[in-house]
Amino acid sequence: MSSQPRRGESLVELIVALVLLELAGTFALAAALSIERVGRRAAAGAVQDRTRWESYRAAEVAPACAGATTPTAVPFQLPAGPGRPATTALLRCGR
């Protein structure tokens, strides 16, 4: 067995390890930024969903709807918002 110094191989291994660490850091940063963006959109969507639900519930308990003598389904327009289109829901009135 020859005892030659492994100086060059150690440097190459170190460079490869640093490149792998850099790639792992890049992927971790991209994932963190993606999670943050999705979290912001989810929070904005939750606020809009709550606003839509409150308007639906207010229309549902309004005297004209709650006091209807016959059960009916009335179209109820839910407004558009950031990331969500306007939609129509059926509002059940009467008992």
GROMACS .gro file of C-alpha atoms in nm:
model
   95
    1MET     CA    1   0.000   0.000   0.000
    2SER     CA    2   0.126   0.337  -0.089
    3SER     CA    3   0.079   0.621   0.149
    4GLN     CA    4   0.021   0.907  -0.091
    5PRO     CA    5  -0.140   1.221   0.046
    6ARG     CA    6  -0.510   1.253  -0.030
    7ARG     CA    7  -0.503   1.630  -0.033
    8GLY     CA    8  -0.663   1.676  -0.377
    9GLU     CA    9  -0.939   1.425  -0.311
   10SER     CA   10  -1.030   1.597   0.015
   11LEU     CA   11  -1.066   1.933  -0.162
   12VAL     CA   12  -1.291   1.782  -0.429
   13GLU     CA   13  -1.502   1.613  -0.164
   14LEU     CA   14  -1.531   1.943   0.026
   15ILE     CA   15  -1.643   2.129  -0.288
   16VAL     CA   16  -1.902   1.860  -0.366
   17ALA     CA   17  -2.032   1.875  -0.009
   18LEU     CA   18  -2.061   2.255  -0.026
   19VAL     CA   19  -2.248   2.236  -0.357
   20LEU     CA   20  -2.489   1.980  -0.209
   21LEU     CA   21  -2.544   2.200   0.095
   22GLU     CA   22  -2.611   2.498  -0.131
   23LEU     CA   23  -2.867   2.300  -0.329
   24ALA     CA   24  -3.038   2.184  -0.011
   25GLY     CA   25  -3.050   2.545   0.114
   26THR     CA   26  -3.195   2.662  -0.216
   27PHE     CA   27  -3.471   2.402  -0.201
   28ALA     CA   28  -3.544   2.485   0.163
   29LEU     CA   29  -3.570   2.858   0.087
   30ALA     CA   30  -3.801   2.794  -0.210
   31ALA     CA   31  -4.023   2.574   0.007
   32ALA     CA   32  -4.037   2.834   0.286
   33LEU     CA   33  -4.131   3.112   0.043
   34SER     CA   34  -4.398   2.891  -0.114
   35ILE     CA   35  -4.546   2.806   0.225
   36GLU     CA   36  -4.553   3.175   0.319
   37ARG     CA   37  -4.731   3.267  -0.006
   38VAL     CA   38  -4.990   2.990   0.038
   39GLY     CA   39  -5.045   3.098   0.398
   40ARG     CA   40  -5.113   3.457   0.295
   41ARG     CA   41  -5.361   3.345   0.029
   42ALA     CA   42  -5.534   3.108   0.274
   43ALA     CA   43  -5.570   3.386   0.532
   44ALA     CA   44  -5.717   3.624   0.274
   45GLY     CA   45  -5.954   3.350   0.155
   46ALA     CA   46  -6.065   3.278   0.511
   47VAL     CA   47  -6.151   3.644   0.566
   48GLN     CA   48  -6.355   3.650   0.246
   49ASP     CA   49  -6.527   3.320   0.331
   50ARG     CA   50  -6.625   3.457   0.671
   51THR     CA   51  -6.763   3.775   0.513
   52ARG     CA   52  -6.961   3.570   0.263
   53TRP     CA   53  -7.099   3.344   0.537
   54GLU     CA   54  -7.199   3.641   0.752
   55SER     CA   55  -7.388   3.801   0.462
   56TYR     CA   56  -7.558   3.468   0.384
   57ARG     CA   57  -7.655   3.418   0.748
   58ALA     CA   58  -7.786   3.775   0.776
   59ALA     CA   59  -8.007   3.719   0.472
   60GLU     CA   60  -8.121   3.384   0.612
   61VAL     CA   61  -8.239   3.529   0.945
   62ALA     CA   62  -8.388   3.846   0.793
   63PRO     CA   63  -8.759   3.877   0.876
   64ALA     CA   64  -8.863   3.849   0.510
   65CYS     CA   65  -8.685   3.514   0.471
   66ALA     CA   66  -8.734   3.366   0.817
   67GLY     CA   67  -9.102   3.459   0.825
   68ALA     CA   68  -9.191   3.314   0.485
   69THR     CA   69  -9.501   3.099   0.505
   70THR     CA   70  -9.391   2.843   0.247
   71PRO     CA   71  -9.044   2.697   0.212
   72THR     CA   72  -8.864   2.834  -0.092
   73ALA     CA   73  -8.512   2.844  -0.230
   74VAL     CA   74  -8.405   3.190  -0.342
   75PRO     CA   75  -8.085   3.260  -0.541
   76PHE     CA   76  -7.836   3.454  -0.330
   77GLN     CA   77  -7.544   3.629  -0.501
   78LEU     CA   78  -7.208   3.599  -0.323
   79PRO     CA   79  -6.965   3.874  -0.433
   80ALA     CA   80  -6.631   3.815  -0.603
   81GLY     CA   81  -6.309   3.876  -0.418
   82PRO     CA   82  -5.936   3.830  -0.457
   83GLY     CA   83  -5.883   3.481  -0.593
   84ARG     CA   84  -6.251   3.386  -0.583
   85PRO     CA   85  -6.515   3.449  -0.850
   86ALA     CA   86  -6.869   3.564  -0.778
   87THR     CA   87  -7.108   3.277  -0.729
   88THR     CA   88  -7.473   3.214  -0.663
   89ALA     CA   89  -7.596   3.006  -0.371
   90LEU     CA   90  -7.948   2.895  -0.288
   91LEU     CA   91  -8.091   3.058   0.021
   92ARG     CA   92  -8.361   2.849   0.189
   93CYS     CA   93  -8.640   3.063   0.330
   94GLY     CA   94  -8.943   2.959   0.532
   95ARG     CA   95  -8.991   2.666   0.759
   0.00000   0.00000   0.00000
